[in-house]
Amino acid sequence: MDYIQSMRRRRLMGVAFSDFYPRYTIAASIIISIIGGILLGVTSVLYFGPIDNLTSGTLLEGLHSPVSVAAFSGGMFAWAAIVAWSIFGRNAPEDLTSEYPHVGQPFRYVGMMLVPVIDVALYYVVTFLNNLASVLGLAAIGIIFLYRINSSNVWVTIGNTPRQNTRIMRLVLGAVLVAGAAAYVLGVVPTLTHEEWSIVLLYALIIWVGIVSGVDTTISAMEGALETQAVANEGVDYLTEQHQTLCERAPDGVDIDVGIDDDLSTLQDAQSAVAELETTEAWLDRYESYLDVREDLADHLDEPVHDLALADDDRLSTRVATLCENLSPTHYDDEETAADAIDTLEVVVDTYKRGYLPDEFLTGDDADLLNTAGPSTGQLEWIESAARKNARIKQVSGYDHRA
């Protein structure tokens, strides 16, 4: 799977997230996590770390400590885990937990509290790089920060469509860049060394990961369900659009009798829809092929096919129009037989267009075939054989006649 396909899949799955959780829960998770997480993180630093107060003189120095990083990150992710389970785990839909029980289990979210170990390790890596060259630590943490911002699934869950998600992400990131540039121009950006900036970015990274980890953890736990829902959403939307197009194209007398169940309110509904997508698409393809042949026939008739089929006469054109009505996919329950009927109709129409069908086609002993809506496979073979046989006879004789 290339990058573009991977991003498209990720965005469709993000949109599908709102089929399981109301979109406001995402905003609630972020807001509650950032407020409570920072407060608990700062409290943890003041209690466990070397900082006694938040005065500007000792703040940066106190934050530049593995104990402070562990305390802040521990407080941040302990709160984030509680929020994530309260909003997503405890309120997971029953149809989702029946298929993916770990989504609603607390241990899935308790694992988020192991992140502080990674943050402390990252602190030592940044410190080591700063000892080599101060710009190295800043560059490393900057790259990691940008990656985590871009890779978070929050961006693909906040809009109604993948396009909206992309626009919102670009708008937010663009606003942050503009605000940063404006702050720099106005001189309100604090004067810090590269090493100090690397530590500031480390804490910013902890905060960012903390506020989005609830959504990211939940999505990773239900990835299979989201993929199923995304496929169902996209497939049903595509088939509904195709069905609508065929309905608008269908002339009088033709019903596009294909049911598309767009109720995807549960995971089981989505699974059923995915299982039926291929069959439904095949039926729509049969109707499209039928309309192609029917329109081809209509171009060689003086009257509409439906009107001509209702005519009380025995003209060849009337019989061909009647046969066209009888071979509609509407009259079949089996998609393969419907395909055979369209193939037969195509042969008949082609021979009729070229003037190779005689006036005796489907008369006499074969006349009863015109009274059958949805001829069987054996009858279709008989009709096609008769059309081909008459075509060969006329080709040899050079006869060309149209009714």
CSV table of C-alpha atoms in Angstrom, one decimal:
chain,number,residue,atom,x,y,z
A,1,MET,CA,0.0,0.0,0.0
A,2,ASP,CA,1.6,3.3,-1.1
A,3,TYR,CA,1.6,6.5,1.0
A,4,ILE,CA,-1.5,8.1,-0.8
A,5,GLN,CA,-3.6,4.9,-0.3
A,6,SER,CA,-2.5,4.6,3.3
A,7,MET,CA,-3.5,8.3,4.0
A,8,ARG,CA,-6.8,7.8,2.3
A,9,ARG,CA,-7.5,4.7,4.3
A,10,ARG,CA,-6.6,6.5,7.5
A,11,ARG,CA,-8.8,9.4,6.7
A,12,LEU,CA,-11.8,7.2,5.9
A,13,MET,CA,-11.3,5.3,9.2
A,14,GLY,CA,-11.1,8.6,11.0
A,15,VAL,CA,-14.5,9.7,9.6
A,16,ALA,CA,-15.9,6.2,10.6
A,17,PHE,CA,-14.9,6.9,14.2
A,18,SER,CA,-17.9,9.2,14.5
A,19,ASP,CA,-20.2,6.2,13.7
A,20,PHE,CA,-19.2,4.8,17.1
A,21,TYR,CA,-18.6,7.9,19.2
A,22,PRO,CA,-20.3,11.3,18.8
A,23,ARG,CA,-17.8,13.9,17.5
A,24,TYR,CA,-18.2,16.1,20.6
A,25,THR,CA,-16.5,13.3,22.6
A,26,ILE,CA,-13.3,14.0,20.8
A,27,ALA,CA,-13.3,17.7,21.7
A,28,ALA,CA,-14.3,16.8,25.3
A,29,SER,CA,-11.4,14.3,25.5
A,30,ILE,CA,-8.9,16.9,24.3
A,31,ILE,CA,-10.2,19.8,26.5
A,32,ILE,CA,-10.5,17.7,29.7
A,33,SER,CA,-7.1,16.1,29.1
A,34,ILE,CA,-5.2,19.3,28.5
A,35,ILE,CA,-6.7,21.1,31.5
A,36,GLY,CA,-6.5,18.3,34.0
A,37,GLY,CA,-3.3,16.8,32.6
A,38,ILE,CA,-1.3,20.0,32.9
A,39,LEU,CA,-2.6,20.7,36.4
A,40,LEU,CA,-1.8,17.2,37.6
A,41,GLY,CA,1.5,17.2,35.8
A,42,VAL,CA,2.6,20.6,37.4
A,43,THR,CA,1.3,19.4,40.8
A,44,SER,CA,3.4,16.2,40.4
A,45,VAL,CA,6.5,18.2,39.5
A,46,LEU,CA,6.0,20.5,42.5
A,47,TYR,CA,5.5,17.6,44.8
A,48,PHE,CA,8.2,15.1,43.5
A,49,GLY,CA,10.5,17.3,41.5
A,50,PRO,CA,13.2,19.8,42.5
A,51,ILE,CA,10.9,22.8,41.9
A,52,ASP,CA,9.3,24.5,44.9
A,53,ASN,CA,7.4,27.2,43.0
A,54,LEU,CA,6.7,28.3,39.5
A,55,THR,CA,8.8,31.5,39.6
A,56,SER,CA,10.5,32.3,36.3
A,57,GLY,CA,13.9,32.2,38.0
A,58,THR,CA,13.9,28.5,38.9
A,59,LEU,CA,11.3,27.1,36.5
A,60,LEU,CA,13.5,26.1,33.5
A,61,GLU,CA,16.3,24.9,35.7
A,62,GLY,CA,13.9,22.7,37.7
A,63,LEU,CA,12.3,21.3,34.6
A,64,HIS,CA,15.7,20.3,33.2
A,65,SER,CA,15.7,17.1,35.3
A,66,PRO,CA,14.7,13.5,34.7
A,67,VAL,CA,12.6,13.6,37.9
A,68,SER,CA,10.7,16.6,36.7
A,69,VAL,CA,10.1,14.9,33.3
A,70,ALA,CA,8.9,11.7,34.9
A,71,ALA,CA,6.7,13.5,37.4
A,72,PHE,CA,5.1,15.8,34.8
A,73,SER,CA,4.7,13.0,32.2
A,74,GLY,CA,3.3,10.6,34.9
A,75,GLY,CA,0.7,13.1,36.0
A,76,MET,CA,-0.2,14.0,32.4
A,77,PHE,CA,-0.7,10.4,31.3
A,78,ALA,CA,-2.4,9.2,34.5
A,79,TRP,CA,-5.0,11.8,33.9
A,80,ALA,CA,-5.2,11.1,30.2
A,81,ALA,CA,-5.7,7.4,30.8
A,82,ILE,CA,-8.6,8.1,33.2
A,83,VAL,CA,-10.2,10.5,30.7
A,84,ALA,CA,-9.8,8.1,27.8
A,85,TRP,CA,-11.4,5.2,29.6
A,86,SER,CA,-14.2,7.4,31.1
A,87,ILE,CA,-15.1,8.8,27.7
A,88,PHE,CA,-14.2,6.0,25.2
A,89,GLY,CA,-13.8,2.8,27.1
A,90,ARG,CA,-16.7,2.9,29.6
A,91,ASN,CA,-19.0,4.3,26.9
A,92,ALA,CA,-18.0,2.0,24.1
A,93,PRO,CA,-21.1,0.8,22.1
A,94,GLU,CA,-22.2,-2.7,22.9
A,95,ASP,CA,-22.0,-3.8,19.3
A,96,LEU,CA,-18.4,-2.7,19.3
A,97,THR,CA,-17.3,-4.4,22.5
A,98,SER,CA,-19.0,-7.6,21.5
A,99,GLU,CA,-16.5,-7.9,18.6
A,100,TYR,CA,-13.6,-6.0,20.2
A,101,PRO,CA,-14.0,-6.5,24.0
A,102,HIS,CA,-10.6,-4.9,24.8
A,103,VAL,CA,-11.9,-1.5,23.7
A,104,GLY,CA,-14.0,-1.3,26.9
A,105,GLN,CA,-11.4,-2.8,29.2
A,106,PRO,CA,-9.5,-0.5,31.6
A,107,PHE,CA,-6.1,-2.3,31.1
A,108,ARG,CA,-6.0,-1.0,27.5
A,109,TYR,CA,-5.9,2.5,28.8
A,110,VAL,CA,-3.7,1.8,31.8
A,111,GLY,CA,-1.0,1.0,29.3
A,112,MET,CA,-0.9,4.7,28.5
A,113,MET,CA,0.8,5.3,31.9
A,114,LEU,CA,3.9,3.5,30.6
A,115,VAL,CA,4.6,6.5,28.3
A,116,PRO,CA,6.6,8.4,31.0
A,117,VAL,CA,9.3,5.7,30.8
A,118,ILE,CA,9.7,6.7,27.1
A,119,ASP,CA,9.7,10.4,27.9
A,120,VAL,CA,12.5,9.9,30.5
A,121,ALA,CA,14.5,8.0,28.0
A,122,LEU,CA,13.9,10.7,25.4
A,123,TYR,CA,15.1,13.3,28.0
A,124,TYR,CA,18.4,11.4,28.3
A,125,VAL,CA,18.7,11.2,24.5
A,126,VAL,CA,18.1,14.9,24.1
A,127,THR,CA,20.5,15.7,26.9
A,128,PHE,CA,23.2,13.5,25.3
A,129,LEU,CA,22.7,15.2,22.0
A,130,ASN,CA,22.9,18.7,23.6
A,131,ASN,CA,26.2,17.7,25.1
A,132,LEU,CA,27.5,17.0,21.6
A,133,ALA,CA,26.1,20.1,20.1
A,134,SER,CA,23.1,22.1,21.5
A,135,VAL,CA,21.5,22.3,18.1
A,136,LEU,CA,21.4,18.5,17.8
A,137,GLY,CA,19.0,18.0,20.7
A,138,LEU,CA,16.8,20.8,19.5
A,139,ALA,CA,16.7,19.3,16.0
A,140,ALA,CA,16.0,15.8,17.3
A,141,ILE,CA,13.1,16.8,19.5
A,142,GLY,CA,11.7,19.2,16.9
A,143,ILE,CA,11.6,16.4,14.3
A,144,ILE,CA,9.9,14.0,16.8
A,145,PHE,CA,7.4,16.7,17.7
A,146,LEU,CA,6.5,17.4,14.1
A,147,TYR,CA,6.1,13.7,13.4
A,148,ARG,CA,3.8,13.1,16.4
A,149,ILE,CA,1.7,16.1,15.4
A,150,ASN,CA,1.3,14.8,11.9
A,151,SER,CA,0.8,11.2,12.8
A,152,SER,CA,-1.9,11.7,15.4
A,153,ASN,CA,-5.3,10.2,14.5
A,154,VAL,CA,-7.1,13.2,16.0
A,155,TRP,CA,-6.8,15.1,12.7
A,156,VAL,CA,-8.8,12.4,10.8
A,157,THR,CA,-11.7,12.3,13.3
A,158,ILE,CA,-12.7,15.9,13.6
A,159,GLY,CA,-14.4,16.5,10.2
A,160,ASN,CA,-17.4,14.9,8.5
A,161,THR,CA,-15.3,14.0,5.4
A,162,PRO,CA,-11.7,13.2,4.6
A,163,ARG,CA,-11.4,16.6,2.8
A,164,GLN,CA,-12.7,18.5,5.9
A,165,ASN,CA,-10.2,16.7,8.0
A,166,THR,CA,-7.3,17.8,5.8
A,167,ARG,CA,-8.5,21.4,5.7
A,168,ILE,CA,-8.9,21.5,9.5
A,169,MET,CA,-5.4,20.1,10.0
A,170,ARG,CA,-3.9,22.6,7.6
A,171,LEU,CA,-5.9,25.5,9.1
A,172,VAL,CA,-4.8,24.7,12.7
A,173,LEU,CA,-1.1,24.1,11.8
A,174,GLY,CA,-1.1,27.2,9.6
A,175,ALA,CA,-2.6,29.3,12.5
A,176,VAL,CA,0.1,28.0,14.9
A,177,LEU,CA,2.8,28.9,12.4
A,178,VAL,CA,1.4,32.4,11.8
A,179,ALA,CA,1.0,32.9,15.6
A,180,GLY,CA,4.6,31.8,16.2
A,181,ALA,CA,5.9,34.1,13.4
A,182,ALA,CA,3.9,37.0,14.8
A,183,ALA,CA,5.2,36.5,18.3
A,184,TYR,CA,8.7,36.4,17.0
A,185,VAL,CA,8.3,39.6,15.0
A,186,LEU,CA,6.6,41.4,18.0
A,187,GLY,CA,9.5,40.3,20.2
A,188,VAL,CA,7.4,38.4,22.7
A,189,VAL,CA,9.2,35.1,22.2
A,190,PRO,CA,11.5,34.4,25.2
A,191,THR,CA,15.2,34.4,24.6
A,192,LEU,CA,16.4,30.9,25.3
A,193,THR,CA,19.4,28.8,24.3
A,194,HIS,CA,19.1,25.8,22.0
A,195,GLU,CA,19.3,23.5,25.0
A,196,GLU,CA,16.5,25.3,26.8
A,197,TRP,CA,14.3,25.3,23.7
A,198,SER,CA,14.9,21.5,23.4
A,199,ILE,CA,13.6,21.0,27.0
A,200,VAL,CA,10.6,23.3,26.3
A,201,LEU,CA,9.8,21.3,23.2
A,202,LEU,CA,10.1,18.0,25.2
A,203,TYR,CA,7.4,19.2,27.6
A,204,ALA,CA,5.3,20.5,24.7
A,205,LEU,CA,5.6,17.0,23.1
A,206,ILE,CA,4.5,15.4,26.4
A,207,ILE,CA,1.5,17.7,26.5
A,208,TRP,CA,0.5,17.0,22.9
A,209,VAL,CA,0.8,13.3,23.1
A,210,GLY,CA,-1.1,13.3,26.4
A,211,ILE,CA,-4.1,15.2,25.0
A,212,VAL,CA,-4.4,13.1,21.9
A,213,SER,CA,-3.4,9.7,23.3
A,214,GLY,CA,-7.0,8.9,24.3
A,215,VAL,CA,-8.2,9.1,20.8
A,216,ASP,CA,-5.1,7.4,19.4
A,217,THR,CA,-5.3,4.5,21.9
A,218,THR,CA,-9.0,4.0,21.2
A,219,ILE,CA,-8.6,4.0,17.5
A,220,SER,CA,-5.7,1.5,17.7
A,221,ALA,CA,-7.9,-0.8,19.8
A,222,MET,CA,-10.8,-0.8,17.3
A,223,GLU,CA,-8.8,-0.5,14.0
A,224,GLY,CA,-10.5,-3.6,12.5
A,225,ALA,CA,-14.0,-2.2,13.3
A,226,LEU,CA,-13.1,1.2,11.8
A,227,GLU,CA,-11.8,-0.4,8.6
A,228,THR,CA,-15.0,-2.4,8.2
A,229,GLN,CA,-17.1,0.7,8.9
A,230,ALA,CA,-15.0,2.8,6.5
A,231,VAL,CA,-15.4,0.2,3.7
A,232,ALA,CA,-19.1,0.0,4.3
A,233,ASN,CA,-19.5,3.8,4.3
A,234,GLU,CA,-17.5,4.3,1.1
A,235,GLY,CA,-19.1,1.3,-0.6
A,236,VAL,CA,-22.7,2.3,0.2
A,237,ASP,CA,-22.1,5.9,-0.8
A,238,TYR,CA,-20.7,4.8,-4.1
A,239,LEU,CA,-23.4,2.3,-4.8
A,240,THR,CA,-26.1,4.7,-3.8
A,241,GLU,CA,-24.7,7.3,-6.2
A,242,GLN,CA,-24.5,4.7,-9.0
A,243,HIS,CA,-28.1,3.6,-8.3
A,244,GLN,CA,-29.3,7.1,-8.4
A,245,THR,CA,-27.5,7.7,-11.8
A,246,LEU,CA,-29.1,4.6,-13.2
A,247,CYS,CA,-32.6,5.6,-11.9
A,248,GLU,CA,-32.2,9.0,-13.7
A,249,ARG,CA,-31.1,7.3,-16.8
A,250,ALA,CA,-33.8,4.5,-16.9
A,251,PRO,CA,-36.7,5.1,-19.3
A,252,ASP,CA,-40.3,4.5,-18.6
A,253,GLY,CA,-41.0,0.8,-17.9
A,254,VAL,CA,-37.6,0.1,-16.4
A,255,ASP,CA,-37.2,-0.1,-12.6
A,256,ILE,CA,-33.7,-0.4,-11.1
A,257,ASP,CA,-34.8,-3.0,-8.6
A,258,VAL,CA,-31.7,-3.1,-6.4
A,259,GLY,CA,-32.0,-2.5,-2.7
A,260,ILE,CA,-29.2,-0.7,-0.9
A,261,ASP,CA,-29.4,-0.8,2.8
A,262,ASP,CA,-27.8,2.4,4.0
A,263,ASP,CA,-28.5,1.7,7.7
A,264,LEU,CA,-25.0,1.4,9.1
A,265,SER,CA,-25.8,2.3,12.7
A,266,THR,CA,-24.1,-0.7,14.2
A,267,LEU,CA,-20.9,-2.7,13.5
A,268,GLN,CA,-23.0,-5.7,12.5
A,269,ASP,CA,-24.9,-3.5,10.0
A,270,ALA,CA,-21.6,-2.5,8.5
A,271,GLN,CA,-20.3,-6.1,8.3
A,272,SER,CA,-23.5,-7.1,6.5
A,273,ALA,CA,-23.2,-4.2,4.1
A,274,VAL,CA,-19.6,-5.1,3.3
A,275,ALA,CA,-20.6,-8.7,2.6
A,276,GLU,CA,-23.3,-7.5,0.1
A,277,LEU,CA,-21.2,-4.9,-1.6
A,278,GLU,CA,-19.9,-7.1,-4.4
A,279,THR,CA,-23.3,-8.7,-5.1
A,280,THR,CA,-25.0,-5.3,-5.2
A,281,GLU,CA,-22.4,-3.8,-7.4
A,282,ALA,CA,-22.8,-6.8,-9.8
A,283,TRP,CA,-26.5,-6.2,-10.0
A,284,LEU,CA,-26.0,-2.5,-10.8
A,285,ASP,CA,-23.5,-3.5,-13.5
A,286,ARG,CA,-26.2,-5.8,-15.0
A,287,TYR,CA,-28.7,-2.9,-15.1
A,288,GLU,CA,-26.1,-0.6,-16.6
A,289,SER,CA,-25.4,-3.2,-19.4
A,290,TYR,CA,-29.1,-3.7,-19.9
A,291,LEU,CA,-29.7,0.0,-20.3
A,292,ASP,CA,-26.8,0.2,-22.8
A,293,VAL,CA,-28.3,-2.5,-25.0
A,294,ARG,CA,-31.8,-1.1,-24.6
A,295,GLU,CA,-30.7,2.4,-25.6
A,296,ASP,CA,-28.9,0.9,-28.6
A,297,LEU,CA,-32.2,-0.7,-29.6
A,298,ALA,CA,-34.1,2.5,-29.0
A,299,ASP,CA,-31.9,4.3,-31.5
A,300,HIS,CA,-33.1,1.9,-34.2
A,301,LEU,CA,-36.8,2.1,-33.4
A,302,ASP,CA,-39.4,4.7,-34.4
A,303,GLU,CA,-41.2,4.4,-31.1
A,304,PRO,CA,-40.0,4.1,-27.4
A,305,VAL,CA,-39.3,0.5,-26.5
A,306,HIS,CA,-41.9,0.4,-23.7
A,307,ASP,CA,-44.6,1.9,-25.9
A,308,LEU,CA,-43.8,-0.5,-28.7
A,309,ALA,CA,-43.8,-3.5,-26.4
A,310,LEU,CA,-47.4,-2.6,-25.4
A,311,ALA,CA,-48.5,-2.3,-29.0
A,312,ASP,CA,-51.1,-4.9,-30.1
A,313,ASP,CA,-49.5,-6.0,-33.4
A,314,ASP,CA,-47.2,-8.6,-34.7
A,315,ARG,CA,-44.4,-6.5,-36.2
A,316,LEU,CA,-40.9,-7.6,-35.8
A,317,SER,CA,-40.0,-4.4,-34.0
A,318,THR,CA,-42.8,-5.0,-31.6
A,319,ARG,CA,-41.6,-8.6,-30.9
A,320,VAL,CA,-38.0,-7.4,-30.3
A,321,ALA,CA,-39.2,-4.6,-28.0
A,322,THR,CA,-41.3,-7.1,-26.1
A,323,LEU,CA,-38.3,-9.4,-25.8
A,324,CYS,CA,-36.2,-6.5,-24.5
A,325,GLU,CA,-38.8,-5.8,-21.8
A,326,ASN,CA,-38.9,-9.5,-20.8
A,327,LEU,CA,-35.1,-9.7,-20.5
A,328,SER,CA,-34.8,-6.9,-18.0
A,329,PRO,CA,-32.7,-7.9,-14.8
A,330,THR,CA,-35.9,-7.1,-12.8
A,331,HIS,CA,-37.3,-10.5,-13.8
A,332,TYR,CA,-34.4,-12.5,-12.4
A,333,ASP,CA,-33.3,-13.5,-9.0
A,334,ASP,CA,-30.0,-14.9,-10.0
A,335,GLU,CA,-27.3,-12.4,-11.2
A,336,GLU,CA,-25.6,-14.8,-13.5
A,337,THR,CA,-28.8,-15.7,-15.3
A,338,ALA,CA,-29.5,-12.0,-15.6
A,339,ALA,CA,-26.1,-11.6,-17.3
A,340,ASP,CA,-26.9,-14.4,-19.7
A,341,ALA,CA,-30.2,-12.7,-20.5
A,342,ILE,CA,-28.4,-9.4,-21.4
A,343,ASP,CA,-25.9,-11.3,-23.6
A,344,THR,CA,-28.8,-12.9,-25.4
A,345,LEU,CA,-30.5,-9.5,-25.8
A,346,GLU,CA,-27.3,-8.0,-27.2
A,347,VAL,CA,-27.2,-10.7,-29.9
A,348,VAL,CA,-30.8,-10.2,-30.8
A,349,VAL,CA,-30.4,-6.4,-31.0
A,350,ASP,CA,-27.2,-6.6,-33.0
A,351,THR,CA,-28.8,-8.9,-35.6
A,352,TYR,CA,-31.9,-6.7,-35.7
A,353,LYS,CA,-29.8,-3.6,-36.3
A,354,ARG,CA,-28.0,-5.2,-39.2
A,355,GLY,CA,-31.3,-6.4,-40.7
A,356,TYR,CA,-30.6,-10.1,-40.2
A,357,LEU,CA,-33.8,-10.9,-38.2
A,358,PRO,CA,-36.6,-12.2,-40.4
A,359,ASP,CA,-40.3,-11.4,-39.9
A,360,GLU,CA,-40.8,-15.0,-38.6
A,361,PHE,CA,-38.5,-14.5,-35.6
A,362,LEU,CA,-40.2,-15.7,-32.4
A,363,THR,CA,-43.4,-16.6,-34.2
A,364,GLY,CA,-45.2,-20.0,-34.5
A,365,ASP,CA,-44.0,-22.5,-32.0
A,366,ASP,CA,-41.6,-19.9,-30.5
A,367,ALA,CA,-44.3,-17.3,-29.9
A,368,ASP,CA,-44.8,-18.4,-26.4
A,369,LEU,CA,-41.4,-17.1,-25.5
A,370,LEU,CA,-42.7,-13.5,-25.8
A,371,ASN,CA,-45.1,-14.2,-23.0
A,372,THR,CA,-42.4,-15.1,-20.6
A,373,ALA,CA,-40.9,-12.4,-18.3
A,374,GLY,CA,-37.4,-13.6,-17.4
A,375,PRO,CA,-36.9,-16.6,-19.7
A,376,SER,CA,-34.9,-19.5,-18.3
A,377,THR,CA,-31.4,-20.4,-19.3
A,378,GLY,CA,-32.6,-23.0,-21.7
A,379,GLN,CA,-35.1,-20.6,-23.3
A,380,LEU,CA,-32.3,-17.9,-23.5
A,381,GLU,CA,-30.1,-20.4,-25.4
A,382,TRP,CA,-33.0,-21.2,-27.8
A,383,ILE,CA,-33.6,-17.5,-28.5
A,384,GLU,CA,-30.0,-16.7,-29.1
A,385,SER,CA,-29.6,-19.8,-31.3
A,386,ALA,CA,-32.6,-18.7,-33.4
A,387,ALA,CA,-31.2,-15.2,-33.7
A,388,ARG,CA,-27.7,-16.4,-34.7
A,389,LYS,CA,-29.1,-19.0,-37.1
A,390,ASN,CA,-31.3,-16.5,-38.9
A,391,ALA,CA,-28.4,-14.1,-39.1
A,392,ARG,CA,-26.2,-16.8,-40.8
A,393,ILE,CA,-28.9,-17.6,-43.3
A,394,LYS,CA,-29.4,-13.9,-44.2
A,395,GLN,CA,-25.7,-13.3,-44.4
A,396,VAL,CA,-25.4,-16.1,-46.9
A,397,SER,CA,-28.4,-15.0,-48.9
A,398,GLY,CA,-27.4,-11.3,-48.8
A,399,TYR,CA,-30.9,-10.4,-47.6
A,400,ASP,CA,-31.3,-7.2,-45.6
A,401,HIS,CA,-34.6,-6.3,-44.1
A,402,ARG,CA,-35.8,-4.2,-41.2
A,403,ALA,CA,-39.3,-4.1,-39.8
